[in-house]
Amino acid sequence: MKKYFAEFIGTATLVLFGCGAAVLAGDQVGQLGIAFAFGLSIVAMAYAIGPISGCHINPAVTIGALVSNRISIKDAIPYIIAQCLGAIAGASILYLIASGSPDFTLANGLGHNGYGAGYQGQYNLLAAALFETVATFIFVFVILGSTHEQALNKFAGLAIGFTLVLIHIVGIHVTGVSVNPARSLGPALFNGHALSQLWVFIVFPILGAVIAGLVYKLKLIYNK
């Protein structure tokens, strides 16, 4: 149970501080600050819970690991459940904090993902789907590579965290950046419109993760 609890805490932390940067400090830190909040959350948790659970804190990462034979289905299912529950907990804590301000309104969401009219750069569904697929592929590809037995994996946490920073710098105005179905689920529960678009941030990150997992499963990069 320790590894599942670790995944719960890690995912809650990612949502609380990543989405929290957007909701509580977005006007002060801007897009770059939000990007670093997500990335540094990953770095912190990689070193805190990496030795316990591998610090997936993302169903897409768990699915990529499953496809590449890094984790069993027996562990993958409870990992994903713990991640989703952690994301909901993180979003709930963020809501309780944010609602303490008289200026807060749920109409602005809790750092939810989205696309189309009224959201960020108003990119269409095709752009959102393509970005989430490609960005998740790259993210999971880096994770699988940096934690491979042939890699300098003492620096894996930094490589993974800074990859997420890079993805956010590019993609915040496209979709708000999911690459993580659990991260999208938590905030979406507090916004009806975000909930109606949630399927995009489940389907396409998983697609990207499966492709990344297959790259390693088919030994297109490493021989082992």
Short mmCIF file of C-alpha atoms in Angstrom, two decimals:
data_model
loop_
_atom_site.label_atom_id
_atom_site.label_comp_id
_atom_site.label_asym_id
_atom_site.label_seq_id
_atom_site.Cartn_x
_atom_site.Cartn_y
_atom_site.Cartn_z
CA MET A 1 0.00 0.00 0.00
CA LYS A 2 2.95 2.36 0.53
CA LYS A 3 3.52 2.85 -3.19
CA TYR A 4 -0.15 3.55 -3.85
CA PHE A 5 -0.25 6.08 -1.02
CA ALA A 6 2.90 7.67 -2.44
CA GLU A 7 1.18 8.02 -5.82
CA PHE A 8 -1.81 9.61 -4.09
CA ILE A 9 0.37 12.18 -2.31
CA GLY A 10 2.48 12.88 -5.39
CA THR A 11 -0.49 13.52 -7.66
CA ALA A 12 -2.22 15.68 -5.05
CA THR A 13 0.95 17.75 -4.77
CA LEU A 14 1.23 18.18 -8.53
CA VAL A 15 -2.35 19.42 -8.84
CA LEU A 16 -2.23 21.62 -5.75
CA PHE A 17 0.96 23.46 -6.69
CA GLY A 18 0.79 23.27 -10.47
CA CYS A 19 -2.83 24.34 -10.81
CA GLY A 20 -2.43 26.45 -7.68
CA ALA A 21 0.20 28.57 -9.40
CA ALA A 22 -2.34 29.36 -12.12
CA VAL A 23 -5.27 30.00 -9.78
CA LEU A 24 -3.58 31.74 -6.85
CA ALA A 25 -0.59 33.43 -8.46
CA GLY A 26 -1.12 33.43 -12.22
CA ASP A 27 -1.21 37.22 -12.49
CA GLN A 28 2.04 37.49 -10.56
CA VAL A 29 4.16 34.66 -12.00
CA GLY A 30 2.75 34.43 -15.54
CA GLN A 31 3.02 31.51 -17.94
CA LEU A 32 6.68 30.85 -17.17
CA GLY A 33 6.01 30.70 -13.45
CA ILE A 34 3.12 28.27 -13.92
CA ALA A 35 5.31 26.09 -16.15
CA PHE A 36 8.00 25.94 -13.49
CA ALA A 37 5.44 25.19 -10.76
CA PHE A 38 4.37 22.05 -12.60
CA GLY A 39 7.94 21.06 -13.43
CA LEU A 40 9.35 21.66 -9.96
CA SER A 41 6.47 19.70 -8.43
CA ILE A 42 7.58 16.73 -10.52
CA VAL A 43 11.23 17.20 -9.54
CA ALA A 44 10.36 17.36 -5.84
CA MET A 45 8.15 14.29 -5.94
CA ALA A 46 10.60 12.33 -8.12
CA TYR A 47 13.18 12.48 -5.36
CA ALA A 48 10.64 12.15 -2.54
CA ILE A 49 8.62 9.16 -3.73
CA GLY A 50 10.60 7.90 -6.73
CA PRO A 51 12.32 5.18 -4.67
CA ILE A 52 8.92 4.04 -3.38
CA SER A 53 6.60 4.03 -6.37
CA GLY A 54 8.67 5.30 -9.29
CA CYS A 55 6.76 8.62 -9.09
CA HIS A 56 4.38 8.06 -11.98
CA ILE A 57 1.71 10.42 -10.55
CA ASN A 58 0.08 10.26 -13.98
CA PRO A 59 -2.13 7.54 -15.51
CA ALA A 60 -0.51 8.14 -18.91
CA VAL A 61 2.93 7.40 -17.46
CA THR A 62 1.59 4.25 -15.79
CA ILE A 63 0.04 3.11 -19.07
CA GLY A 64 3.26 3.84 -20.95
CA ALA A 65 5.16 1.82 -18.35
CA LEU A 66 2.62 -0.98 -18.68
CA VAL A 67 2.97 -1.12 -22.46
CA SER A 68 6.76 -1.17 -22.18
CA ASN A 69 6.62 -3.95 -19.56
CA ARG A 70 7.93 -1.75 -16.75
CA ILE A 71 4.91 -2.42 -14.52
CA SER A 72 2.33 -5.20 -14.21
CA ILE A 73 -1.40 -4.77 -14.72
CA LYS A 74 -1.79 -5.81 -11.07
CA ASP A 75 0.01 -2.65 -9.99
CA ALA A 76 -1.10 -0.39 -12.84
CA ILE A 77 -4.79 -0.39 -11.92
CA PRO A 78 -4.35 0.65 -8.26
CA TYR A 79 -1.71 3.17 -9.35
CA ILE A 80 -4.24 4.85 -11.64
CA ILE A 81 -6.96 4.79 -8.97
CA ALA A 82 -4.58 6.36 -6.43
CA GLN A 83 -3.53 9.01 -8.94
CA CYS A 84 -7.11 10.00 -9.73
CA LEU A 85 -8.03 10.17 -6.05
CA GLY A 86 -4.91 12.22 -5.37
CA ALA A 87 -5.79 14.67 -8.14
CA ILE A 88 -9.29 15.10 -6.73
CA ALA A 89 -7.83 15.67 -3.26
CA GLY A 90 -5.36 18.23 -4.60
CA ALA A 91 -8.08 20.09 -6.50
CA SER A 92 -10.34 20.04 -3.43
CA ILE A 93 -7.62 21.53 -1.22
CA LEU A 94 -6.95 24.16 -3.87
CA TYR A 95 -10.65 25.03 -4.01
CA LEU A 96 -10.85 25.43 -0.23
CA ILE A 97 -7.83 27.75 -0.26
CA ALA A 98 -8.92 29.76 -3.32
CA SER A 99 -12.48 30.20 -2.05
CA GLY A 100 -11.05 32.03 0.97
CA SER A 101 -10.57 35.07 -1.28
CA PRO A 102 -13.56 37.34 -2.02
CA ASP A 103 -12.26 37.72 -5.57
CA PHE A 104 -12.40 33.99 -6.35
CA THR A 105 -15.08 32.60 -8.63
CA LEU A 106 -15.48 29.05 -9.90
CA ALA A 107 -16.44 30.50 -13.28
CA ASN A 108 -12.69 30.89 -13.87
CA GLY A 109 -12.09 27.26 -12.96
CA LEU A 110 -9.28 25.65 -10.98
CA GLY A 111 -6.57 25.52 -13.61
CA HIS A 112 -8.64 23.19 -15.76
CA ASN A 113 -7.71 22.09 -19.27
CA GLY A 114 -9.76 23.02 -22.32
CA TYR A 115 -9.86 24.16 -25.92
CA GLY A 116 -12.02 26.17 -28.31
CA ALA A 117 -13.91 29.44 -27.91
CA GLY A 118 -13.36 31.18 -24.61
CA TYR A 119 -10.34 29.14 -23.54
CA GLN A 120 -6.80 30.56 -23.64
CA GLY A 121 -5.70 30.82 -27.30
CA GLN A 122 -9.03 29.33 -28.51
CA TYR A 123 -7.28 26.52 -30.40
CA ASN A 124 -9.62 23.99 -32.03
CA LEU A 125 -10.12 20.33 -31.17
CA LEU A 126 -7.62 19.08 -33.76
CA ALA A 127 -4.88 21.34 -32.39
CA ALA A 128 -5.67 20.28 -28.82
CA ALA A 129 -5.70 16.57 -29.69
CA LEU A 130 -2.47 16.79 -31.66
CA PHE A 131 -0.68 18.76 -28.97
CA GLU A 132 -1.75 16.42 -26.16
CA THR A 133 -0.76 13.32 -28.14
CA VAL A 134 2.65 14.61 -29.19
CA ALA A 135 3.46 16.29 -25.85
CA THR A 136 2.51 13.19 -23.88
CA PHE A 137 4.55 11.00 -26.22
CA ILE A 138 7.60 13.20 -25.62
CA PHE A 139 7.00 13.35 -21.86
CA VAL A 140 6.60 9.58 -21.45
CA PHE A 141 9.46 8.96 -23.91
CA VAL A 142 11.76 11.07 -21.70
CA ILE A 143 10.55 9.30 -18.56
CA LEU A 144 11.13 5.82 -19.97
CA GLY A 145 14.51 6.85 -21.36
CA SER A 146 15.82 8.70 -18.32
CA THR A 147 14.86 5.83 -16.00
CA HIS A 148 16.27 3.11 -18.29
CA GLU A 149 19.02 0.94 -16.81
CA GLN A 150 21.48 2.35 -19.34
CA ALA A 151 20.66 5.97 -18.48
CA LEU A 152 22.21 8.29 -15.88
CA ASN A 153 19.06 7.91 -13.83
CA LYS A 154 20.32 9.84 -10.80
CA PHE A 155 19.37 12.88 -12.85
CA ALA A 156 16.06 11.43 -14.07
CA GLY A 157 14.00 13.68 -11.82
CA LEU A 158 15.58 16.80 -13.28
CA ALA A 159 15.21 15.61 -16.87
CA ILE A 160 11.56 14.75 -16.34
CA GLY A 161 10.73 17.94 -14.46
CA PHE A 162 12.37 20.24 -16.98
CA THR A 163 10.67 18.40 -19.84
CA LEU A 164 7.34 19.21 -18.22
CA VAL A 165 8.42 22.85 -17.86
CA LEU A 166 9.24 22.96 -21.58
CA ILE A 167 5.91 21.38 -22.52
CA HIS A 168 4.03 23.94 -20.43
CA ILE A 169 5.93 26.90 -21.87
CA VAL A 170 4.81 25.82 -25.34
CA GLY A 171 1.35 24.50 -24.59
CA ILE A 172 -0.36 26.48 -21.87
CA HIS A 173 -2.19 28.66 -24.39
CA VAL A 174 -3.21 25.61 -26.44
CA THR A 175 -4.85 23.38 -23.82
CA GLY A 176 -3.51 24.50 -20.46
CA VAL A 177 -1.39 21.33 -20.80
CA SER A 178 -2.70 18.05 -19.50
CA VAL A 179 -0.40 15.18 -20.58
CA ASN A 180 -1.96 13.65 -17.46
CA PRO A 181 -5.58 12.45 -17.27
CA ALA A 182 -5.61 12.63 -13.46
CA ARG A 183 -4.35 16.22 -13.47
CA SER A 184 -7.24 17.07 -15.80
CA LEU A 185 -9.84 15.13 -13.82
CA GLY A 186 -9.40 16.91 -10.47
CA PRO A 187 -9.98 20.52 -11.63
CA ALA A 188 -12.63 19.47 -14.19
CA LEU A 189 -14.92 18.25 -11.41
CA PHE A 190 -15.32 21.87 -10.34
CA ASN A 191 -16.21 23.21 -13.80
CA GLY A 192 -19.04 21.85 -15.92
CA HIS A 193 -17.61 22.99 -19.26
CA ALA A 194 -14.21 21.48 -18.44
CA LEU A 195 -15.94 18.24 -17.49
CA SER A 196 -17.64 18.08 -20.89
CA GLN A 197 -14.23 18.34 -22.59
CA LEU A 198 -12.45 15.96 -20.21
CA TRP A 199 -12.52 13.05 -22.67
CA VAL A 200 -9.95 14.85 -24.84
CA PHE A 201 -7.52 14.94 -21.94
CA ILE A 202 -8.02 11.25 -21.24
CA VAL A 203 -7.98 9.81 -24.76
CA PHE A 204 -5.09 11.71 -26.36
CA PRO A 205 -2.59 11.63 -23.48
CA ILE A 206 -3.18 7.87 -23.27
CA LEU A 207 -2.63 7.58 -27.02
CA GLY A 208 0.67 9.44 -26.76
CA ALA A 209 1.73 7.28 -23.82
CA VAL A 210 0.93 4.05 -25.65
CA ILE A 211 3.04 5.14 -28.63
CA ALA A 212 5.95 5.97 -26.33
CA GLY A 213 5.58 2.62 -24.58
CA LEU A 214 5.62 0.80 -27.90
CA VAL A 215 8.84 2.57 -28.92
CA TYR A 216 10.53 0.93 -25.93
CA LYS A 217 8.65 -2.37 -26.14
CA LEU A 218 9.69 -2.81 -29.77
CA LYS A 219 13.29 -1.81 -28.87
CA LEU A 220 13.39 0.99 -31.41
CA ILE A 221 15.72 2.97 -29.12
CA TYR A 222 17.41 0.70 -26.57
CA ASN A 223 18.37 -2.90 -27.23
CA LYS A 224 17.31 -4.10 -23.78
#
